[in-house]
PDB file of C-alpha atoms in Angstrom:
ATOM      1  CA  MET A  19      29.460 -68.689 -60.189  1.00 51.00           C
ATOM      2  CA  SER A  20      32.763 -68.080 -58.539  1.00 50.00           C
ATOM      3  CA  THR A  21      33.207 -67.284 -54.899  1.00 48.00           C
ATOM      4  CA  LEU A  22      34.309 -63.745 -55.663  1.00 43.00           C
ATOM      5  CA  GLN A  23      31.249 -63.082 -57.825  1.00 50.00           C
ATOM      6  CA  PHE A  24      28.897 -64.481 -55.104  1.00 44.00           C
ATOM      7  CA  THR A  25      30.426 -62.206 -52.503  1.00 46.00           C
ATOM      8  CA  ARG A  26      29.979 -59.137 -54.672  1.00 51.00           C
ATOM      9  CA  THR A  27      26.413 -59.875 -55.762  1.00 52.00           C
ATOM     10  CA  VAL A  28      24.835 -61.394 -52.604  1.00 47.00           C
ATOM     11  CA  VAL A  29      26.836 -61.053 -49.425  1.00 46.00           C
ATOM     12  CA  ILE A  30      27.798 -57.383 -49.619  1.00 50.00           C
ATOM     13  CA  PRO A  31      24.266 -56.053 -50.458  1.00 50.00           C
ATOM     14  CA  LEU A  32      22.759 -58.285 -47.737  1.00 48.00           C
ATOM     15  CA  ALA A  33      25.202 -57.011 -45.122  1.00 49.00           C
ATOM     16  CA  LEU A  34      24.510 -53.446 -46.144  1.00 47.00           C
ATOM     17  CA  ALA A  35      20.749 -53.951 -45.876  1.00 49.00           C
ATOM     18  CA  LEU A  36      21.044 -55.522 -42.447  1.00 47.00           C
ATOM     19  CA  SER A  37      23.171 -52.641 -41.197  1.00 51.00           C
ATOM     20  CA  LEU A  38      20.671 -50.087 -42.483  1.00 45.00           C
ATOM     21  CA  GLY A  39      17.822 -51.991 -40.898  1.00 49.00           C
ATOM     22  CA  LEU A  40      19.503 -52.070 -37.524  1.00 43.00           C
ATOM     23  CA  LEU A  41      20.179 -48.328 -37.673  1.00 40.00           C
ATOM     24  CA  TYR A  42      16.560 -47.707 -38.596  1.00 41.00           C
ATOM     25  CA  ASP A  43      15.477 -49.972 -35.739  1.00 43.00           C
ATOM     26  CA  HIS A  44      17.345 -47.825 -33.244  1.00 43.00           C
ATOM     27  CA  ALA A  45      15.652 -44.724 -34.556  1.00 40.00           C
ATOM     28  CA  THR A  46      12.070 -45.994 -34.308  1.00 40.00           C
ATOM     29  CA  PRO A  47       9.800 -44.717 -31.474  1.00 41.00           C
ATOM     30  CA  ALA A  48       8.940 -48.298 -30.512  1.00 39.00           C
ATOM     31  CA  ARG A  49      12.578 -49.057 -29.903  1.00 39.00           C
ATOM     32  CA  ALA A  50      13.048 -45.866 -27.931  1.00 39.00           C
ATOM     33  CA  ALA A  51      10.032 -46.687 -25.766  1.00 41.00           C
ATOM     34  CA  ASN A  52      11.743 -49.922 -24.635  1.00 44.00           C
ATOM     35  CA  LEU A  53      14.933 -48.151 -23.557  1.00 42.00           C
ATOM     36  CA  PRO A  54      15.596 -47.442 -19.866  1.00 46.00           C
ATOM     37  CA  GLN A  55      14.292 -44.102 -18.475  1.00 45.00           C
ATOM     38  CA  ASP A  56      17.767 -42.640 -17.948  1.00 45.00           C
ATOM     39  CA  VAL A  57      18.692 -43.322 -21.560  1.00 39.00           C
ATOM     40  CA  THR A  58      15.519 -41.585 -22.726  1.00 40.00           C
ATOM     41  CA  LYS A  59      16.384 -38.504 -20.645  1.00 43.00           C
ATOM     42  CA  GLU A  60      19.863 -38.399 -22.102  1.00 44.00           C
ATOM     43  CA  GLN A  61      18.316 -38.198 -25.560  1.00 47.00           C
ATOM     44  CA  GLY A  62      16.358 -35.036 -24.544  1.00 51.00           C
ATOM     45  CA  ALA A  63      12.928 -36.332 -23.444  1.00 50.00           C
ATOM     46  CA  PRO A  64      11.472 -33.986 -20.725  1.00 52.00           C
ATOM     47  CA  SER A  65      10.668 -35.248 -17.238  1.00 58.00           C
ATOM     48  CA  LYS A  66       7.195 -35.006 -15.678  1.00 52.00           C
ATOM     49  CA  ALA A  67       8.169 -31.947 -13.594  1.00 53.00           C
ATOM     50  CA  ALA A  68       9.582 -30.184 -16.643  1.00 52.00           C
ATOM     51  CA  SER A  69       6.447 -31.024 -18.614  1.00 51.00           C
ATOM     52  CA  GLY A  70       4.307 -29.447 -15.890  1.00 51.00           C
ATOM     53  CA  GLN A  71       6.383 -26.291 -15.931  1.00 55.00           C
ATOM     54  CA  LEU A  72       6.158 -26.065 -19.681  1.00 50.00           C
ATOM     55  CA  ALA A  73       2.385 -26.506 -19.531  1.00 55.00           C
ATOM     56  CA  ALA A  74       2.065 -23.759 -16.906  1.00 56.00           C
ATOM     57  CA  ALA A  75       4.321 -21.449 -18.874  1.00 57.00           C
ATOM     58  CA  SER A  76       2.241 -21.974 -21.978  1.00 78.00           C
ATOM     59  CA  LYS A  77      -0.750 -20.402 -20.179  1.00 89.00           C
ATOM     60  CA  TYR A  78       0.961 -16.999 -20.248  1.00 91.00           C
ATOM     61  CA  ALA A  79       0.515 -15.068 -23.464  1.00 89.00           C
ATOM     62  CA  GLY A  80       2.470 -11.880 -22.735  1.00 86.00           C
ATOM     63  CA  ALA A  81       1.389  -8.247 -22.573  1.00 86.00           C
ATOM     64  CA  ASP A  82       1.680  -7.799 -26.350  1.00 87.00           C
ATOM     65  CA  GLU A  83      -1.192 -10.244 -26.838  1.00 89.00           C
ATOM     66  CA  CYS A  84      -3.376  -8.181 -24.472  1.00 89.00           C
ATOM     67  CA  LYS A  85      -2.691  -5.081 -26.545  1.00 88.00           C
ATOM     68  CA  VAL A  86      -4.690  -6.483 -29.462  1.00 89.00           C
ATOM     69  CA  CYS A  87      -8.019  -5.975 -27.659  1.00 91.00           C
ATOM     70  CA  HIS A  88      -7.088  -3.603 -24.822  1.00 90.00           C
ATOM     71  CA  ASP A  89      -5.046  -1.026 -26.697  1.00 88.00           C
ATOM     72  CA  ASP A  90      -6.242   1.982 -24.622  1.00 86.00           C
ATOM     73  CA  ILE A  91      -5.459   0.229 -21.344  1.00 89.00           C
ATOM     74  CA  TYR A  92      -2.082  -0.885 -22.661  1.00 85.00           C
ATOM     75  CA  LYS A  93      -1.132   2.724 -23.413  1.00 83.00           C
ATOM     76  CA  ASN A  94      -2.095   3.803 -19.875  1.00 83.00           C
ATOM     77  CA  PHE A  95      -0.141   0.880 -18.483  1.00 84.00           C
ATOM     78  CA  GLU A  96       3.038   2.161 -20.087  1.00 79.00           C
ATOM     79  CA  SER A  97       2.665   5.473 -18.220  1.00 83.00           C
ATOM     80  CA  SER A  98       1.920   3.873 -14.832  1.00 86.00           C
ATOM     81  CA  PRO A  99       4.389   2.613 -12.195  1.00 88.00           C
ATOM     82  CA  HIS A 100       3.423  -0.987 -12.989  1.00 88.00           C
ATOM     83  CA  TRP A 101       5.350  -0.897 -16.278  1.00 86.00           C
ATOM     84  CA  LYS A 102       8.435  -1.737 -14.227  1.00 86.00           C
ATOM     85  CA  THR A 103       7.176  -5.304 -13.906  1.00 87.00           C
ATOM     86  CA  LEU A 104       8.013  -5.853 -17.570  1.00 84.00           C
ATOM     87  CA  GLN A 105      11.689  -5.364 -16.715  1.00 83.00           C
ATOM     88  CA  ASP A 106      11.655  -7.743 -13.744  1.00 78.00           C
ATOM     89  CA  LYS A 107      12.873 -11.094 -15.019  1.00 79.00           C
ATOM     90  CA  ARG A 108      13.319 -12.721 -11.593  1.00 81.00           C
ATOM     91  CA  GLY A 109       9.686 -13.597 -11.002  1.00 78.00           C
ATOM     92  CA  GLY A 110       9.057 -14.926 -14.472  1.00 83.00           C
ATOM     93  CA  GLU A 111       5.960 -14.349 -16.591  1.00 85.00           C
ATOM     94  CA  SER A 112       3.655 -14.668 -13.577  1.00 86.00           C
ATOM     95  CA  LYS A 113       4.992 -11.358 -12.226  1.00 88.00           C
ATOM     96  CA  GLN A 114       5.199  -9.386 -15.448  1.00 88.00           C
ATOM     97  CA  GLY A 115       2.843  -7.030 -17.228  1.00 89.00           C
ATOM     98  CA  CYS A 116      -0.916  -7.508 -17.380  1.00 91.00           C
ATOM     99  CA  GLU A 117      -0.707 -11.142 -16.312  1.00 91.00           C
ATOM    100  CA  GLY A 118       1.153 -10.182 -13.135  1.00 91.00           C
ATOM    101  CA  CYS A 119      -2.212  -8.923 -11.802  1.00 92.00           C
ATOM    102  CA  HIS A 120      -4.824 -10.699 -13.922  1.00 93.00           C
ATOM    103  CA  GLY A 121      -3.179 -14.123 -14.054  1.00 92.00           C
ATOM    104  CA  PRO A 122      -2.377 -16.243 -17.153  1.00 93.00           C
ATOM    105  CA  GLY A 123      -4.309 -15.037 -20.175  1.00 93.00           C
ATOM    106  CA  ARG A 124      -3.944 -17.795 -22.773  1.00 93.00           C
ATOM    107  CA  ASP A 125      -7.286 -19.432 -21.935  1.00 93.00           C
ATOM    108  CA  HIS A 126      -8.931 -15.995 -21.881  1.00 94.00           C
ATOM    109  CA  ILE A 127      -7.633 -15.266 -25.389  1.00 92.00           C
ATOM    110  CA  ASP A 128      -8.440 -18.707 -26.786  1.00 92.00           C
ATOM    111  CA  GLY A 129     -11.934 -18.414 -25.315  1.00 91.00           C
ATOM    112  CA  GLY A 130     -12.659 -15.277 -27.322  1.00 91.00           C
ATOM    113  CA  GLY A 131     -12.322 -12.944 -24.349  1.00 90.00           C
ATOM    114  CA  ASP A 132     -14.133 -15.127 -21.814  1.00 91.00           C
ATOM    115  CA  LYS A 133     -13.914 -13.141 -18.536  1.00 90.00           C
ATOM    116  CA  THR A 134     -14.299 -16.279 -16.449  1.00 91.00           C
ATOM    117  CA  LYS A 135     -10.927 -17.493 -17.727  1.00 93.00           C
ATOM    118  CA  ILE A 136      -9.004 -14.638 -16.103  1.00 94.00           C
ATOM    119  CA  PHE A 137      -9.008 -12.684 -12.825  1.00 95.00           C
ATOM    120  CA  SER A 138     -11.325  -9.692 -13.233  1.00 93.00           C
ATOM    121  CA  PHE A 139     -11.018  -6.978 -10.598  1.00 94.00           C
ATOM    122  CA  LYS A 140     -14.447  -5.584 -11.487  1.00 91.00           C
ATOM    123  CA  THR A 141     -16.312  -8.765 -10.537  1.00 92.00           C
ATOM    124  CA  ALA A 142     -14.045  -9.999  -7.717  1.00 94.00           C
ATOM    125  CA  SER A 143     -14.908  -9.464  -4.065  1.00 94.00           C
ATOM    126  CA  ALA A 144     -13.141  -6.826  -1.989  1.00 94.00           C
ATOM    127  CA  LYS A 145     -11.263  -9.520  -0.095  1.00 93.00           C
ATOM    128  CA  ALA A 146     -10.047 -11.172  -3.297  1.00 95.00           C
ATOM    129  CA  VAL A 147      -8.939  -7.821  -4.752  1.00 95.00           C
ATOM    130  CA  ASN A 148      -7.023  -6.916  -1.609  1.00 94.00           C
ATOM    131  CA  GLU A 149      -5.298 -10.291  -1.490  1.00 93.00           C
ATOM    132  CA  ARG A 150      -4.259  -9.959  -5.120  1.00 94.00           C
ATOM    133  CA  CYS A 151      -2.775  -6.474  -4.591  1.00 93.00           C
ATOM    134  CA  LEU A 152      -1.040  -7.458  -1.356  1.00 93.00           C
ATOM    135  CA  GLU A 153       0.868 -10.199  -3.154  1.00 91.00           C
ATOM    136  CA  CYS A 154       3.253  -7.418  -4.199  1.00 89.00           C
ATOM    137  CA  HIS A 155       2.385  -4.554  -1.834  1.00 90.00           C
ATOM    138  CA  ALA A 156       2.349  -6.357   1.512  1.00 88.00           C
ATOM    139  CA  SER A 157       5.830  -5.283   2.548  1.00 82.00           C
ATOM    140  CA  GLY A 158       6.668  -1.906   4.048  1.00 78.00           C
ATOM    141  CA  LYS A 159       5.260   0.005   6.983  1.00 81.00           C
ATOM    142  CA  ASP A 160       2.414   1.602   5.029  1.00 87.00           C
ATOM    143  CA  HIS A 161       0.698  -1.607   3.863  1.00 90.00           C
ATOM    144  CA  ALA A 162       1.673  -4.168   6.499  1.00 86.00           C
ATOM    145  CA  ASN A 163      -1.434  -3.550   8.642  1.00 87.00           C
ATOM    146  CA  PHE A 164      -4.050  -3.211   5.927  1.00 91.00           C
ATOM    147  CA  SER A 165      -5.849  -6.428   6.877  1.00 86.00           C
ATOM    148  CA  ARG A 166      -6.621  -4.961  10.318  1.00 86.00           C
ATOM    149  CA  SER A 167      -7.350  -1.430   9.104  1.00 90.00           C
ATOM    150  CA  ALA A 168     -10.712   0.302   9.377  1.00 91.00           C
ATOM    151  CA  HIS A 169     -10.998   0.380   5.596  1.00 93.00           C
ATOM    152  CA  SER A 170     -10.522  -3.375   5.295  1.00 91.00           C
ATOM    153  CA  GLU A 171     -12.938  -4.089   8.152  1.00 91.00           C
ATOM    154  CA  ASN A 172     -15.585  -2.025   6.353  1.00 92.00           C
ATOM    155  CA  ASN A 173     -15.213  -4.159   3.205  1.00 93.00           C
ATOM    156  CA  LEU A 174     -13.414  -1.555   1.117  1.00 94.00           C
ATOM    157  CA  SER A 175     -11.025  -2.747  -1.550  1.00 94.00           C
ATOM    158  CA  CYS A 176      -7.887  -1.171  -2.964  1.00 95.00           C
ATOM    159  CA  LEU A 177      -9.943  -0.118  -5.986  1.00 94.00           C
ATOM    160  CA  SER A 178     -12.066   2.119  -3.744  1.00 95.00           C
ATOM    161  CA  CYS A 179      -9.172   4.582  -3.739  1.00 96.00           C
ATOM    162  CA  HIS A 180      -6.768   3.388  -6.461  1.00 95.00           C
ATOM    163  CA  SER A 181      -7.048   2.681 -10.170  1.00 92.00           C
ATOM    164  CA  SER A 182      -4.312   0.910 -12.088  1.00 89.00           C
ATOM    165  CA  HIS A 183      -5.551   1.985 -15.524  1.00 90.00           C
ATOM    166  CA  HIS A 184      -7.483   5.247 -15.041  1.00 88.00           C
ATOM    167  CA  ALA A 185      -5.786   7.051 -12.152  1.00 90.00           C
ATOM    168  CA  ALA A 186      -6.347  10.783 -11.695  1.00 90.00           C
ATOM    169  CA  THR A 187      -2.996  11.386  -9.980  1.00 89.00           C
ATOM    170  CA  ASP A 188       0.546  10.466 -10.885  1.00 82.00           C
ATOM    171  CA  ASN A 189       1.413   9.447  -7.331  1.00 85.00           C
ATOM    172  CA  PHE A 190      -0.151   6.326  -5.815  1.00 91.00           C
ATOM    173  CA  LEU A 191      -2.641   5.883  -8.715  1.00 92.00           C
ATOM    174  CA  LEU A 192      -5.485   7.561  -6.808  1.00 95.00           C
ATOM    175  CA  VAL A 193      -8.921   7.859  -8.409  1.00 94.00           C
ATOM    176  CA  LYS A 194      -9.169  11.398  -6.996  1.00 93.00           C
ATOM    177  CA  ALA A 195      -6.711  13.816  -5.458  1.00 94.00           C
ATOM    178  CA  GLN A 196      -6.705  14.399  -1.729  1.00 94.00           C
ATOM    179  CA  PRO A 197      -8.688  15.675   0.117  1.00 95.00           C
ATOM    180  CA  GLN A 198     -11.604  15.128  -2.293  1.00 95.00           C
ATOM    181  CA  LEU A 199     -10.949  11.402  -2.253  1.00 95.00           C
ATOM    182  CA  CYS A 200     -11.203  11.263   1.545  1.00 96.00           C
ATOM    183  CA  TYR A 201     -14.334  13.442   1.527  1.00 96.00           C
ATOM    184  CA  THR A 202     -16.089  10.682  -0.413  1.00 94.00           C
ATOM    185  CA  CYS A 203     -16.634   8.947   2.929  1.00 94.00           C
ATOM    186  CA  HIS A 204     -15.469  11.465   5.545  1.00 94.00           C
ATOM    187  CA  LEU A 205     -17.613  14.395   4.461  1.00 93.00           C
ATOM    188  CA  LYS A 206     -17.990  15.885   7.952  1.00 92.00           C
ATOM    189  CA  MET A 207     -14.263  16.691   7.980  1.00 93.00           C
ATOM    190  CA  LYS A 208     -14.777  19.087   5.078  1.00 94.00           C
ATOM    191  CA  ALA A 209     -16.840  21.383   7.306  1.00 94.00           C
ATOM    192  CA  GLN A 210     -14.129  21.358   9.969  1.00 95.00           C
ATOM    193  CA  PHE A 211     -11.441  22.320   7.447  1.00 95.00           C
ATOM    194  CA  ASN A 212     -13.603  25.303   6.420  1.00 94.00           C
ATOM    195  CA  MET A 213     -13.641  26.764   9.941  1.00 95.00           C
ATOM    196  CA  PRO A 214     -11.847  30.092  10.589  1.00 95.00           C
ATOM    197  CA  PHE A 215      -8.825  28.317  12.084  1.00 96.00           C
ATOM    198  CA  HIS A 216      -7.832  25.029  10.495  1.00 96.00           C
ATOM    199  CA  HIS A 217      -4.984  22.953   9.165  1.00 95.00           C
ATOM    200  CA  ARG A 218      -4.417  24.004   5.567  1.00 94.00           C
ATOM    201  CA  VAL A 219      -5.727  20.891   3.898  1.00 95.00           C
ATOM    202  CA  GLU A 220      -8.085  22.713   1.549  1.00 93.00           C
ATOM    203  CA  GLU A 221      -5.210  24.930   0.466  1.00 93.00           C
ATOM    204  CA  GLY A 222      -3.130  21.887  -0.480  1.00 92.00           C
ATOM    205  CA  LEU A 223      -0.338  22.505   2.035  1.00 94.00           C
ATOM    206  CA  VAL A 224      -1.266  19.470   4.172  1.00 94.00           C
ATOM    207  CA  LYS A 225      -2.720  16.126   3.085  1.00 94.00           C
ATOM    208  CA  CYS A 226      -4.900  13.735   5.064  1.00 95.00           C
ATOM    209  CA  ALA A 227      -2.284  11.011   4.579  1.00 94.00           C
ATOM    210  CA  ASP A 228       0.338  13.188   6.302  1.00 93.00           C
ATOM    211  CA  CYS A 229      -1.375  12.461   9.625  1.00 92.00           C
ATOM    212  CA  HIS A 230      -3.386   9.313   8.866  1.00 93.00           C
ATOM    213  CA  ASN A 231      -2.257   6.056   7.317  1.00 92.00           C
ATOM    214  CA  PRO A 232      -5.147   4.908   5.090  1.00 93.00           C
ATOM    215  CA  HIS A 233      -3.731   1.362   5.049  1.00 93.00           C
ATOM    216  CA  GLY A 234      -3.955   0.849   8.809  1.00 88.00           C
ATOM    217  CA  GLY A 235      -2.268   1.740  12.067  1.00 80.00           C
ATOM    218  CA  PHE A 236      -1.875   0.605  15.643  1.00 78.00           C
ATOM    219  CA  ILE A 237      -4.078   3.246  17.309  1.00 77.00           C
ATOM    220  CA  GLY A 238      -7.455   4.854  16.673  1.00 78.00           C
ATOM    221  CA  LYS A 239      -8.160   6.926  13.568  1.00 84.00           C
ATOM    222  CA  GLN A 240      -5.214   5.185  11.877  1.00 88.00           C
ATOM    223  CA  LEU A 241      -2.895   7.972  12.983  1.00 87.00           C
ATOM    224  CA  ARG A 242       0.783   7.928  12.109  1.00 85.00           C
ATOM    225  CA  SER A 243       1.531   8.302  15.790  1.00 78.00           C
ATOM    226  CA  ALA A 244       2.431   6.600  19.035  1.00 67.00           C
ATOM    227  CA  ALA A 245       0.032   5.815  21.853  1.00 62.00           C
ATOM    228  CA  ALA A 246       0.188   9.415  23.153  1.00 61.00           C
ATOM    229  CA  ARG A 247      -1.038  10.638  19.737  1.00 68.00           C
ATOM    230  CA  ASP A 248       1.399  13.527  19.781  1.00 77.00           C
ATOM    231  CA  SER A 249       4.312  12.389  17.612  1.00 81.00           C
ATOM    232  CA  VAL A 250       2.321  13.045  14.430  1.00 87.00           C
ATOM    233  CA  CYS A 251       1.832  16.659  15.566  1.00 89.00           C
ATOM    234  CA  PHE A 252       5.516  17.067  16.359  1.00 89.00           C
ATOM    235  CA  THR A 253       6.310  16.300  12.724  1.00 88.00           C
ATOM    236  CA  CYS A 254       5.498  19.956  12.025  1.00 91.00           C
ATOM    237  CA  HIS A 255       5.354  21.521  15.509  1.00 91.00           C
ATOM    238  CA  VAL A 256       8.877  20.532  16.521  1.00 89.00           C
ATOM    239  CA  ASP A 257       9.263  23.353  19.061  1.00 88.00           C
ATOM    240  CA  LYS A 258       6.492  21.850  21.200  1.00 88.00           C
ATOM    241  CA  GLN A 259       8.113  18.423  21.500  1.00 85.00           C
ATOM    242  CA  GLY A 260      10.767  18.979  24.142  1.00 83.00           C
ATOM    243  CA  PRO A 261      11.920  17.208  26.235  1.00 88.00           C
ATOM    244  CA  PHE A 262      11.442  19.864  28.882  1.00 91.00           C
ATOM    245  CA  VAL A 263      12.667  20.015  32.456  1.00 92.00           C
ATOM    246  CA  PHE A 264       9.133  20.945  33.532  1.00 91.00           C
ATOM    247  CA  GLU A 265       6.498  19.294  31.385  1.00 89.00           C
ATOM    248  CA  HIS A 266       2.808  20.037  31.066  1.00 88.00           C
ATOM    249  CA  GLN A 267       1.347  16.669  31.945  1.00 84.00           C
ATOM    250  CA  PRO A 268      -1.652  16.628  29.557  1.00 82.00           C
ATOM    251  CA  VAL A 269       0.739  16.897  26.604  1.00 81.00           C
ATOM    252  CA  LYS A 270       2.394  13.601  27.602  1.00 78.00           C
ATOM    253  CA  VAL A 271      -0.608  11.788  29.025  1.00 78.00           C
ATOM    254  CA  GLU A 272      -3.522  12.803  26.785  1.00 80.00           C
ATOM    255  CA  GLY A 273      -1.744  14.259  23.777  1.00 82.00           C
ATOM    256  CA  CYS A 274      -2.314  17.448  21.864  1.00 87.00           C
ATOM    257  CA  GLU A 275      -6.009  16.652  21.342  1.00 87.00           C
ATOM    258  CA  SER A 276      -6.708  17.313  25.018  1.00 86.00           C
ATOM    259  CA  CYS A 277      -6.636  21.034  24.177  1.00 90.00           C
ATOM    260  CA  HIS A 278      -6.726  21.324  20.377  1.00 92.00           C
ATOM    261  CA  SER A 279      -9.142  20.268  17.646  1.00 93.00           C
ATOM    262  CA  PRO A 280      -6.906  18.725  14.981  1.00 91.00           C
ATOM    263  CA  HIS A 281      -8.994  19.499  11.879  1.00 95.00           C
ATOM    264  CA  GLY A 282     -10.403  22.944  12.565  1.00 95.00           C
ATOM    265  CA  SER A 283     -11.904  25.215  15.187  1.00 95.00           C
ATOM    266  CA  PRO A 284     -13.631  28.617  15.492  1.00 95.00           C
ATOM    267  CA  ASN A 285     -10.995  29.534  18.083  1.00 93.00           C
ATOM    268  CA  PRO A 286      -7.366  30.636  17.588  1.00 91.00           C
ATOM    269  CA  HIS A 287      -4.688  27.917  17.846  1.00 92.00           C
ATOM    270  CA  LEU A 288      -7.415  25.326  17.160  1.00 94.00           C
ATOM    271  CA  LEU A 289      -8.439  25.446  20.839  1.00 93.00           C
ATOM    272  CA  LYS A 290     -11.609  23.656  21.896  1.00 92.00           C
ATOM    273  CA  THR A 291     -13.080  26.651  23.784  1.00 89.00           C
ATOM    274  CA  SER A 292     -13.095  30.376  23.111  1.00 86.00           C
ATOM    275  CA  ASN A 293     -12.549  31.535  26.712  1.00 83.00           C
ATOM    276  CA  LEU A 294      -9.067  30.362  27.637  1.00 84.00           C
ATOM    277  CA  ASN A 295      -9.544  30.927  31.376  1.00 82.00           C
ATOM    278  CA  ILE A 296     -12.556  28.628  31.513  1.00 81.00           C
ATOM    279  CA  PHE A 297     -10.652  26.092  29.460  1.00 84.00           C
ATOM    280  CA  CYS A 298      -7.763  26.028  31.952  1.00 85.00           C
ATOM    281  CA  LEU A 299     -10.156  25.805  34.898  1.00 82.00           C
ATOM    282  CA  LYS A 300     -11.457  22.482  33.607  1.00 82.00           C
ATOM    283  CA  CYS A 301      -8.374  20.934  35.201  1.00 83.00           C
ATOM    284  CA  HIS A 302      -6.931  23.640  37.493  1.00 82.00           C
ATOM    285  CA  THR A 303      -9.718  23.706  40.051  1.00 77.00           C
ATOM    286  CA  ALA A 304     -10.076  23.003  43.743  1.00 71.00           C
ATOM    287  CA  SER A 305     -12.252  19.963  43.037  1.00 68.00           C
ATOM    288  CA  SER A 306     -10.926  16.586  44.071  1.00 60.00           C
ATOM    289  CA  PHE A 307     -11.402  14.917  40.664  1.00 67.00           C
ATOM    290  CA  SER A 308      -8.312  16.616  39.208  1.00 66.00           C
ATOM    291  CA  ALA A 309      -4.751  16.205  40.374  1.00 71.00           C
ATOM    292  CA  ALA A 310      -3.788  19.519  38.743  1.00 77.00           C
ATOM    293  CA  SER A 311      -2.937  22.415  41.035  1.00 78.00           C
ATOM    294  CA  GLY A 312      -5.722  24.870  41.762  1.00 75.00           C
ATOM    295  CA  THR A 313      -5.620  28.573  40.997  1.00 76.00           C
ATOM    296  CA  PRO A 314      -4.024  30.806  43.681  1.00 75.00           C
ATOM    297  CA  ASP A 315      -6.166  33.303  45.601  1.00 71.00           C
ATOM    298  CA  PHE A 316      -4.588  36.318  43.934  1.00 74.00           C
ATOM    299  CA  HIS A 317      -5.800  35.251  40.513  1.00 76.00           C
ATOM    300  CA  ASN A 318      -8.677  37.479  39.548  1.00 71.00           C
ATOM    301  CA  GLN A 319     -11.091  35.376  37.550  1.00 65.00           C
ATOM    302  CA  ALA A 320     -13.402  38.337  37.166  1.00 65.00           C
ATOM    303  CA  ALA A 321     -11.082  39.626  34.490  1.00 59.00           C
ATOM    304  CA  GLN A 322     -13.101  38.028  31.706  1.00 59.00           C
ATOM    305  CA  TYR A 323     -10.756  38.811  28.848  1.00 59.00           C
ATOM    306  CA  GLN A 324      -7.483  38.095  30.590  1.00 73.00           C
ATOM    307  CA  ALA A 325      -5.948  34.853  29.291  1.00 81.00           C
ATOM    308  CA  CYS A 326      -3.828  32.570  31.460  1.00 85.00           C
ATOM    309  CA  THR A 327      -1.166  32.429  28.767  1.00 87.00           C
ATOM    310  CA  ILE A 328      -0.360  36.118  29.239  1.00 86.00           C
ATOM    311  CA  CYS A 329       1.759  35.002  32.189  1.00 87.00           C
ATOM    312  CA  HIS A 330       2.123  31.265  31.583  1.00 89.00           C
ATOM    313  CA  VAL A 331       3.707  31.697  28.198  1.00 90.00           C
ATOM    314  CA  ALA A 332       5.509  28.326  28.059  1.00 92.00           C
ATOM    315  CA  ILE A 333       2.294  26.378  28.358  1.00 90.00           C
ATOM    316  CA  HIS A 334       3.644  23.289  26.524  1.00 90.00           C
ATOM    317  CA  GLY A 335       6.676  22.957  28.811  1.00 91.00           C
ATOM    318  CA  SER A 336       9.554  24.930  30.249  1.00 92.00           C
ATOM    319  CA  ASN A 337      13.199  24.420  31.039  1.00 92.00           C
ATOM    320  CA  PHE A 338      13.302  27.226  33.642  1.00 92.00           C
ATOM    321  CA  ASP A 339      10.047  27.517  35.583  1.00 91.00           C
ATOM    322  CA  ARG A 340       7.747  24.867  37.027  1.00 89.00           C
ATOM    323  CA  HIS A 341       4.761  27.175  36.564  1.00 87.00           C
ATOM    324  CA  PHE A 342       5.562  27.703  32.859  1.00 90.00           C
ATOM    325  CA  LEU A 343       6.082  31.436  33.369  1.00 89.00           C
ATOM    326  CA  LYS A 344       8.995  31.440  30.933  1.00 81.00           C
TER     327      LYS A 344
END
């Protein structure tokens, strides 16, 4: 055999086979396993951190998967304010749709609807429910003090007043409209609002939440007010606010409640007593317990039906007379 024939029949096929074998060797998993870590990453292998993120992301199924079993709730969800979470891409799947509140649902679905594999608001404690809701609703002046509110201290949860899926009102997802919702616990206030003179809560012109913050406040009764408890009244009764040159001290020191019953009263102007003279004499007496000025000698207290405000017309404060005569 000539040299040229040997090269064509043996050498060239052998070289070709060796080259194919080496290429195959580079492509085998065993070969790739022996490469340095940085080379492996360059070829697209995920890092440990990326693998963890992918595993966590795989736990989220999406709201469309929930629709298969919870079709009625899904329809209500579309008409509630929470539908906006589906458009929020910044927080990722953990902040979107059903799983934004109930947590990842893949294990729940794979488990055939196992309720232990997902956060259930029906079985969770009041504290756990409140913490879950406050993850999104903690900001703002209305919700910032809920943890120290009277409702929280009495072990009430957000679901005591709100319902995400079966709300009776369009605003705030309330289970009942005010004031019926508040009467569930504060029933004695209903009788006060049915007195002859009352704030028009039953008529729907005023709501309980206009004066009280159900999510907590800094003073008693969770009032939307300052320490003097009068700023909430001045929201509507602006003409009584002042400032005045001559002020009636109880208005600034004790607040409007020193003379008025805020919910209702049998007396005009929501006053605490029917006889106005006797009411004024509680403070304006010669006794030493009160620093208020006593009544002059020429005042005839025998005139039973003569009110002090016939003369002292500017009883809340005056810019012209220290005795509130005008």
